[in-house]
Coordinates of C-alpha atoms in Angstrom, one line a residue:
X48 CA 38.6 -22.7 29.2
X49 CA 39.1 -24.0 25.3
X50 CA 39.6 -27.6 26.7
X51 CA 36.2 -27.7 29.2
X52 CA 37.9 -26.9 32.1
X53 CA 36.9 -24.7 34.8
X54 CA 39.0 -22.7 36.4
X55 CA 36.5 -20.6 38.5
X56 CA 32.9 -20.5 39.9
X57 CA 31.7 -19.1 43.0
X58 CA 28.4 -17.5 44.1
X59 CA 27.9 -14.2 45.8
X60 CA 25.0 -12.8 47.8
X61 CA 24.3 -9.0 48.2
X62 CA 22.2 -5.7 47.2
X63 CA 22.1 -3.6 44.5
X64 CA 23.8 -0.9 47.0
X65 CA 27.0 -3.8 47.4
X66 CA 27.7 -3.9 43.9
X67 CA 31.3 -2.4 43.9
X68 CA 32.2 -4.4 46.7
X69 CA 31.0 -7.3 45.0
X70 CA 32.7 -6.7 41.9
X71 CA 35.9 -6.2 43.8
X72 CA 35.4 -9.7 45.5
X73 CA 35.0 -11.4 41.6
X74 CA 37.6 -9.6 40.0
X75 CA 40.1 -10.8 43.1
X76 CA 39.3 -14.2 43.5
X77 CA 38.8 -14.4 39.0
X78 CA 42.3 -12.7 39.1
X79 CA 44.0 -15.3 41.8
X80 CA 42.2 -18.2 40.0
X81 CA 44.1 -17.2 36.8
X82 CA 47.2 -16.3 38.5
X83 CA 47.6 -20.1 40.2
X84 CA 46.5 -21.1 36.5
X85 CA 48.6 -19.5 34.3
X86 CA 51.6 -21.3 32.8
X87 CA 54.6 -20.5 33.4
X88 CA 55.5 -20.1 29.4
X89 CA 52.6 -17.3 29.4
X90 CA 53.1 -15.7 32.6
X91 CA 55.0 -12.2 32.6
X92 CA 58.3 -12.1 34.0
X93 CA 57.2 -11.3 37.8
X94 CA 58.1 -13.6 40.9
X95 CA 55.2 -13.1 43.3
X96 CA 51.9 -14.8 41.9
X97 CA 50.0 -12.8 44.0
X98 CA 51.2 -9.7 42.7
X99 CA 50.5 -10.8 39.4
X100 CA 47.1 -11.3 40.6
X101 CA 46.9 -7.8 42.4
X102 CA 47.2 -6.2 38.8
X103 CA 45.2 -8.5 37.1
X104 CA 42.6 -7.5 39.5
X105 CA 43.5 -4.3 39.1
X106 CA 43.4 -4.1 35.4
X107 CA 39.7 -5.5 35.3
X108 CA 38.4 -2.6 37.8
X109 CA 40.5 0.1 35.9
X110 CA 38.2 -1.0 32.3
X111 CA 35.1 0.3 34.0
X112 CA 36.2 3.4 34.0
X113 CA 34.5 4.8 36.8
X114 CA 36.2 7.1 39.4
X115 CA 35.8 4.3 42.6
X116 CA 36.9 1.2 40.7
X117 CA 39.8 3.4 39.0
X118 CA 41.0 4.6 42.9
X119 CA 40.7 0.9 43.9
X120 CA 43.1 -0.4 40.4
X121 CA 45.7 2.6 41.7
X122 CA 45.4 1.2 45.2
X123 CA 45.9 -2.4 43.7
X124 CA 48.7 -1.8 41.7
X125 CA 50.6 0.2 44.5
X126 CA 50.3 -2.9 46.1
X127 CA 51.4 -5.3 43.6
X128 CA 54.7 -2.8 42.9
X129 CA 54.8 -3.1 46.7
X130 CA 54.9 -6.9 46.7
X131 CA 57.4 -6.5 43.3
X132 CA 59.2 -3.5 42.7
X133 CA 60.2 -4.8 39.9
X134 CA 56.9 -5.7 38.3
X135 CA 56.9 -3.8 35.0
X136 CA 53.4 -4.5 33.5
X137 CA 52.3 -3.1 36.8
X138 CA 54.1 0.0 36.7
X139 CA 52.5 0.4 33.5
X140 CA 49.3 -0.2 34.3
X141 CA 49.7 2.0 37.5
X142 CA 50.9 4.7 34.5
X143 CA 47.6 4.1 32.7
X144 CA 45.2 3.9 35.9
X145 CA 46.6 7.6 36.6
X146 CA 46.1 8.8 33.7
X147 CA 42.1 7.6 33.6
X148 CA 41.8 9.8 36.9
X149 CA 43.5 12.6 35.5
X150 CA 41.4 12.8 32.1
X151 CA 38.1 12.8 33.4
X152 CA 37.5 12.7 36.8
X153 CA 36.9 16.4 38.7
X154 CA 41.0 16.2 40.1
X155 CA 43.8 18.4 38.8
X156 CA 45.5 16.7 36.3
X157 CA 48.7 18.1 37.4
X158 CA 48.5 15.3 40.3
X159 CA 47.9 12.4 38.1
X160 CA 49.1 12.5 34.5
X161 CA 52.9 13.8 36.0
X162 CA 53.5 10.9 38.5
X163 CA 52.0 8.6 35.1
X164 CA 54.9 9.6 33.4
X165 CA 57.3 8.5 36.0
X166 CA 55.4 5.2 36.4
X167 CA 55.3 4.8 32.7
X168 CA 59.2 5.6 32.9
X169 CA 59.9 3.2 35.3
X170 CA 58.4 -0.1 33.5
X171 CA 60.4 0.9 30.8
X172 CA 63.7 1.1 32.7
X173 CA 62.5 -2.5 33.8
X174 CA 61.5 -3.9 30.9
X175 CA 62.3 -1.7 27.2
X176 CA 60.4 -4.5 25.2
X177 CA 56.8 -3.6 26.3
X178 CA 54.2 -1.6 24.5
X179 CA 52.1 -0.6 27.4
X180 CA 54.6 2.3 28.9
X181 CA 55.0 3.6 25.7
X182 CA 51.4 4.1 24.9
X183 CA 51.0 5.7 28.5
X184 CA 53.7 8.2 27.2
X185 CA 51.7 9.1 24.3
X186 CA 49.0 9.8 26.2
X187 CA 50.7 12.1 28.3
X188 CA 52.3 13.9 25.7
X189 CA 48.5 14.5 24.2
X190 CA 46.4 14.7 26.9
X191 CA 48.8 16.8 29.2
X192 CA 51.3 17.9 27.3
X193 CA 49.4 19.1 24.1
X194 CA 53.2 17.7 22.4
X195 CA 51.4 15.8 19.7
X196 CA 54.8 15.0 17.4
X197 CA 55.9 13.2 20.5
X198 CA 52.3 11.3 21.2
X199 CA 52.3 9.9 17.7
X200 CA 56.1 8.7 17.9
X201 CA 55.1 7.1 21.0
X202 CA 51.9 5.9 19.9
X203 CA 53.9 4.7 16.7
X204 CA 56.9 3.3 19.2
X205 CA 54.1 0.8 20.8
X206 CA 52.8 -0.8 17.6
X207 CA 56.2 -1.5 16.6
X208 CA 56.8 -3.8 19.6
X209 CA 53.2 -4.7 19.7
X210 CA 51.1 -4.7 16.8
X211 CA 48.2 -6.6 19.2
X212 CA 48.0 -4.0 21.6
X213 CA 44.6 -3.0 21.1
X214 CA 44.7 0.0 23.6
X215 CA 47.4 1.7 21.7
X216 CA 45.0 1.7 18.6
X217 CA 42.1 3.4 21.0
X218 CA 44.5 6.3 22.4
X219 CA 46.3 6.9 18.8
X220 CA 42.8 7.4 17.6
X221 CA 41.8 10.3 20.0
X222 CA 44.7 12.1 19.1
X223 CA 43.8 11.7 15.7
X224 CA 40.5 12.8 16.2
X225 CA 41.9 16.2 17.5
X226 CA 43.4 16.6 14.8
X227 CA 40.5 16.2 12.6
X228 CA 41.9 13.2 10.8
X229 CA 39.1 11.3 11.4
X230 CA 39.4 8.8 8.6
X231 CA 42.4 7.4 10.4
X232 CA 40.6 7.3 13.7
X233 CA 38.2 5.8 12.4
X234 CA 40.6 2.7 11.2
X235 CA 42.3 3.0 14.7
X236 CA 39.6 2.0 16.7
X237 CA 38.5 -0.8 14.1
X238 CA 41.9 -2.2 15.0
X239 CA 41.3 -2.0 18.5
X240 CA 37.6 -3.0 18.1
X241 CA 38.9 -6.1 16.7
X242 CA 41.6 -6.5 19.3
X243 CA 39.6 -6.1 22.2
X244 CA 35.8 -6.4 21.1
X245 CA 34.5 -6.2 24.8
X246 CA 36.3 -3.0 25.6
X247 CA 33.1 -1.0 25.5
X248 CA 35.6 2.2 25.9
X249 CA 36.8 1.7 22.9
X250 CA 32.7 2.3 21.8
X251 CA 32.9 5.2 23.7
X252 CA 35.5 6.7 21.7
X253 CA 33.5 5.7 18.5
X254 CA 30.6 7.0 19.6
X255 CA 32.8 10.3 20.3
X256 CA 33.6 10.4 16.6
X257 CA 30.5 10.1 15.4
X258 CA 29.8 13.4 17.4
X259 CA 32.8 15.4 15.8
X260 CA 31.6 14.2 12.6
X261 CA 28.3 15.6 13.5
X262 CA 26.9 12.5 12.7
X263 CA 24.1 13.0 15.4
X264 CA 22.5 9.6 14.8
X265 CA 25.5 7.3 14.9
X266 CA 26.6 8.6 18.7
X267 CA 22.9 7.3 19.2
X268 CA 23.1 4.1 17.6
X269 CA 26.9 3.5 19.3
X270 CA 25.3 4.4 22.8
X271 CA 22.7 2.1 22.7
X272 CA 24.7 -0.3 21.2
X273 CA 26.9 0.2 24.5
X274 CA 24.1 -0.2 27.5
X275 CA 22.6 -2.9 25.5
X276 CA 25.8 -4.5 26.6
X277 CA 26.2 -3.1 29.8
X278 CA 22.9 -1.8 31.0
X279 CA 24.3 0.6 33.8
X280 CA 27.7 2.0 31.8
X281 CA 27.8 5.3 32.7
X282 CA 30.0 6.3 29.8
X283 CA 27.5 5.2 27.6
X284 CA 24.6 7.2 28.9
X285 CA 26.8 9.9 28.8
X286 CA 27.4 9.7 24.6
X287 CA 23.4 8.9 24.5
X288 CA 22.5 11.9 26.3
X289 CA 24.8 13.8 23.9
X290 CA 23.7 12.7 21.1
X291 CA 20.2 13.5 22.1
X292 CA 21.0 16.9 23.0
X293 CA 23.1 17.6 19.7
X294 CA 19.9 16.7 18.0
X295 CA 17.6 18.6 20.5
X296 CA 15.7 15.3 21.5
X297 CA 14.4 16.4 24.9
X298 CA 11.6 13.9 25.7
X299 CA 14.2 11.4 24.7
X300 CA 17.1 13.4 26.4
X301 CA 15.5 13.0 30.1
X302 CA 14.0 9.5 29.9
X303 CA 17.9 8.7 29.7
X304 CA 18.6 11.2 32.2
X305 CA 16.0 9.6 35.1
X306 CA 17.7 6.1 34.5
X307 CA 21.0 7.9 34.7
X308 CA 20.8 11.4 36.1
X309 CA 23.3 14.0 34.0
X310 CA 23.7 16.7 36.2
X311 CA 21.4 19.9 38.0
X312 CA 23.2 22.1 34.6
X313 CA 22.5 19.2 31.6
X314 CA 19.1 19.0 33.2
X315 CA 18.2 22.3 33.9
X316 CA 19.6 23.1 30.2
X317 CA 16.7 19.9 29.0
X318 CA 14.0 21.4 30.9
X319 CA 15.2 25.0 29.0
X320 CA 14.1 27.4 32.1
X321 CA 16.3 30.3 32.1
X322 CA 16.1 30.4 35.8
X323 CA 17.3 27.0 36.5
X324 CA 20.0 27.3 34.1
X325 CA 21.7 30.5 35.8
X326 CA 21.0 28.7 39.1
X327 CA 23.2 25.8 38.7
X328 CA 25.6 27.2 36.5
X329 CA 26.0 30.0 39.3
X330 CA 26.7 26.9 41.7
X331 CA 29.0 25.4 39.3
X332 CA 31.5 28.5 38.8
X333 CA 31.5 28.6 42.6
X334 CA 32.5 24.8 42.8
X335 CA 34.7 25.2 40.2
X336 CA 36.4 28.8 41.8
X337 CA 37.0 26.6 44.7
X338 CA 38.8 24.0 43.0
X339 CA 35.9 21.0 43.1
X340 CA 35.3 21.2 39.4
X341 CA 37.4 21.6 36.2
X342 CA 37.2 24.9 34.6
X343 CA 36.9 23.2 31.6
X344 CA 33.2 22.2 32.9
X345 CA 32.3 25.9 33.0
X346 CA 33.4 27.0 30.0
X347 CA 31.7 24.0 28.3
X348 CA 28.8 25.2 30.2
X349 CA 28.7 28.9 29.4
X350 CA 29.1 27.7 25.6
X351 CA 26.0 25.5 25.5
X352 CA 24.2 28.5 27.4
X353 CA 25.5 31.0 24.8
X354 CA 27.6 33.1 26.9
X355 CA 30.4 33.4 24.9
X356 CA 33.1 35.7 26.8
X357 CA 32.1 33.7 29.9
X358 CA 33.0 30.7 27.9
X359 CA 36.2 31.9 25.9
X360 CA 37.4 33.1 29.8
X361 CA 37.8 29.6 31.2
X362 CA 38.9 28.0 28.2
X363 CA 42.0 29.8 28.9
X364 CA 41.8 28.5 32.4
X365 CA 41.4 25.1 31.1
X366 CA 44.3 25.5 29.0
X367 CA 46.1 26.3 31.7
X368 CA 45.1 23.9 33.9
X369 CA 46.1 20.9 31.3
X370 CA 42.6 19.7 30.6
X371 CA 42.1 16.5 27.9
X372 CA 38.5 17.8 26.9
X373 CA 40.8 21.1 25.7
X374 CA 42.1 18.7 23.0
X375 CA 38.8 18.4 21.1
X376 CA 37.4 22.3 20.9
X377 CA 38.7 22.6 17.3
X378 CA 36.6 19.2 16.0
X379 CA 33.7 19.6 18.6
X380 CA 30.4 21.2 17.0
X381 CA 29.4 22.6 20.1
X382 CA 32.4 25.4 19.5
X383 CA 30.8 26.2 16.2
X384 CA 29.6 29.6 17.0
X385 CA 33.4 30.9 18.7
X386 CA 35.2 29.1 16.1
X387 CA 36.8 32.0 14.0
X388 CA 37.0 34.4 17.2
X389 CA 40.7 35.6 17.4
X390 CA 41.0 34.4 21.1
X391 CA 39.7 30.9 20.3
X392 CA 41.5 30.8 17.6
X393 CA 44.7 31.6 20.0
X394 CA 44.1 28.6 22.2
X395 CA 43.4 26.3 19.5
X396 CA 47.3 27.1 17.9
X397 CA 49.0 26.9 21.5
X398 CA 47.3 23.5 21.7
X399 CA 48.6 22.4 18.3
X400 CA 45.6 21.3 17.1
X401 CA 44.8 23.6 14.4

């Protein structure tokens, strides 16, 4: 701490193979060491420490935004609501923690970013002062919706009643990016850069930027930026590998990929054998036709492949299916070649994004 106090230390033994568990065990005990810590002046207005330090637990796992340690924050906060119903920084986060699931993850997004609504609903009924369950709105309204006036106002709602909430700044900024106002993004997630320098999210989204300003070279230098960091962020070999393949850096593409394998597709795509590619993209519309991937995934696919109807086809699907890569297709150079076809033209005005 500031005055040389220490609050915490405690040493672990395990494998490379027990590393989740492990983290799960830090961020607990870190999170109960701060709970009995914290003074009562700073502490949020909840009655059961241990709650307090289910969600701080909870809210550490939920940053590495990775599908296991975002299960485990859900599982956490359920828990903490269960211990205080009337928690509302919890309900928040729970509203936030869904909504990380429902993005990205291969789920349907229909049974994550709904019950984030109601969670981000219910810590405002608790508490109408806080930022956090209006930010969670705004992202629902983007991501899910595709209701952008409402996203900004609610975006706009949470820096009113908390200029210092640097996660606020990062969502506003995607939105922005869809919206190709990318000077503004850019100054969002400097705010929340600032804010929150060790959210290496908030990286992620730069790096992201950098892309839709086909600015190849920066989503390299961001990435490495990133795993310099954190050595095994998956997020951020997932920017490097894109910025390698935007550039067509293969040697370079699949050095990255054996440290952090991409995907049969991505890979198959690198190695550029036409065999391979119709092989596992063949796989992937069947896992996808059977609900274990996003249609989003294969329309992606078929556009990097050059099969354009097959690609135009399950962007629909993905519209329809409420998909958060959707909101990008208008800024993202990989559309380039559909951009001024009438039926991509279609989904990009029913998303609102034109």
């Amino acid at each position: 701490t500031r005055d040389g106090f220490t609050i915490w230390s405690q040493t672990y033994d395990g494998t490379t193979s027990d590393w989740m568990q492990i983290e799960s065990q830090i961020a607990g005990s870190i999170a109960q060491a701060l709970a009995r810590k914290i003074s009562p002046k700073d502490a949020p207005a909840v009655h059961d420490p241990e709650a307090h330090a289910l969600y701080l637990e909870a809210r550490y796992l939920w940053n590495q935004r990775n599908f296991p340690a975002e299960l485990k924050s859900v599982d956490l906060l359920q828990q903490a609501i269960a211990r205080d119903p009337n928690y509302a920084l919890a309900w928040a986060a729970l509203a936030d923690a869904l909504i990380a699931i429902g993005d990205v993850e291969e789920v349907d997004p229909a049974g994550y970013l709904p019950r984030a609504r109601d969670a981000a609903l219910k810590a405002l009924q608790l508490d109408p002062s806080l930022a956090e369950p209006h930010a969670a709105l705004g992202m629902v309204a983007c991501h899910y919706d595709y209701d952008w006036p409402t996203a900004e106002r609610e975006y706009k709602k949470a820096f009113e009643l908390n200029p210092s909430y640097g996660s606020a700044h990062q969502y506003y900024a995607l939105g922005l990016m869809a919206h190709g106002r990318f000077a503004e993004a850019n100054t969002q997630l400097d705010i929340a850069r600032r804010l929150d320098p060790l959210a290496l999210i908030v990286d992620v989204d730069l790096a992201l930027l950098h892309k839709f300003q086909r600015d190849f070279d920066g989503v390299i230098a961001v990435s490495k930026s990133i795993l310099q960091r954190d050595p095994n962020y998956h997020l951020g070999y997932s920017m490097l590998t894109t910025g390698y393949y935007c550039e067509r850096r293969w040697n370079d593409w699949r050095a990255a990929d054996a440290k952090h394998p991409q995907g049969e597709f991505l890979r198959a795509m690198a190695n550029g054998h036409p065999d391979e590619i119709e092989r596992a993209f063949g796989k992937l519309m069947d896992e996808a036709k059977a609900g274990a991937r996003r249609p989003y995934d294969v329309g992606h696919y078929a556009m990097m492949k050059g099969d354009r109807s097959t690609a135009l086809e399950w962007l629909e699907k993905s519209y329809q299916h409420h998909d958060y890569w959707m909101l990008f297709i208008n800024v993202d150079p990989e559309y380039d070649a559909i951009r001024s076809d009438p039926r991509f033209q279609a989904i990009v005005h029913r998303l609102g994004v034109g």
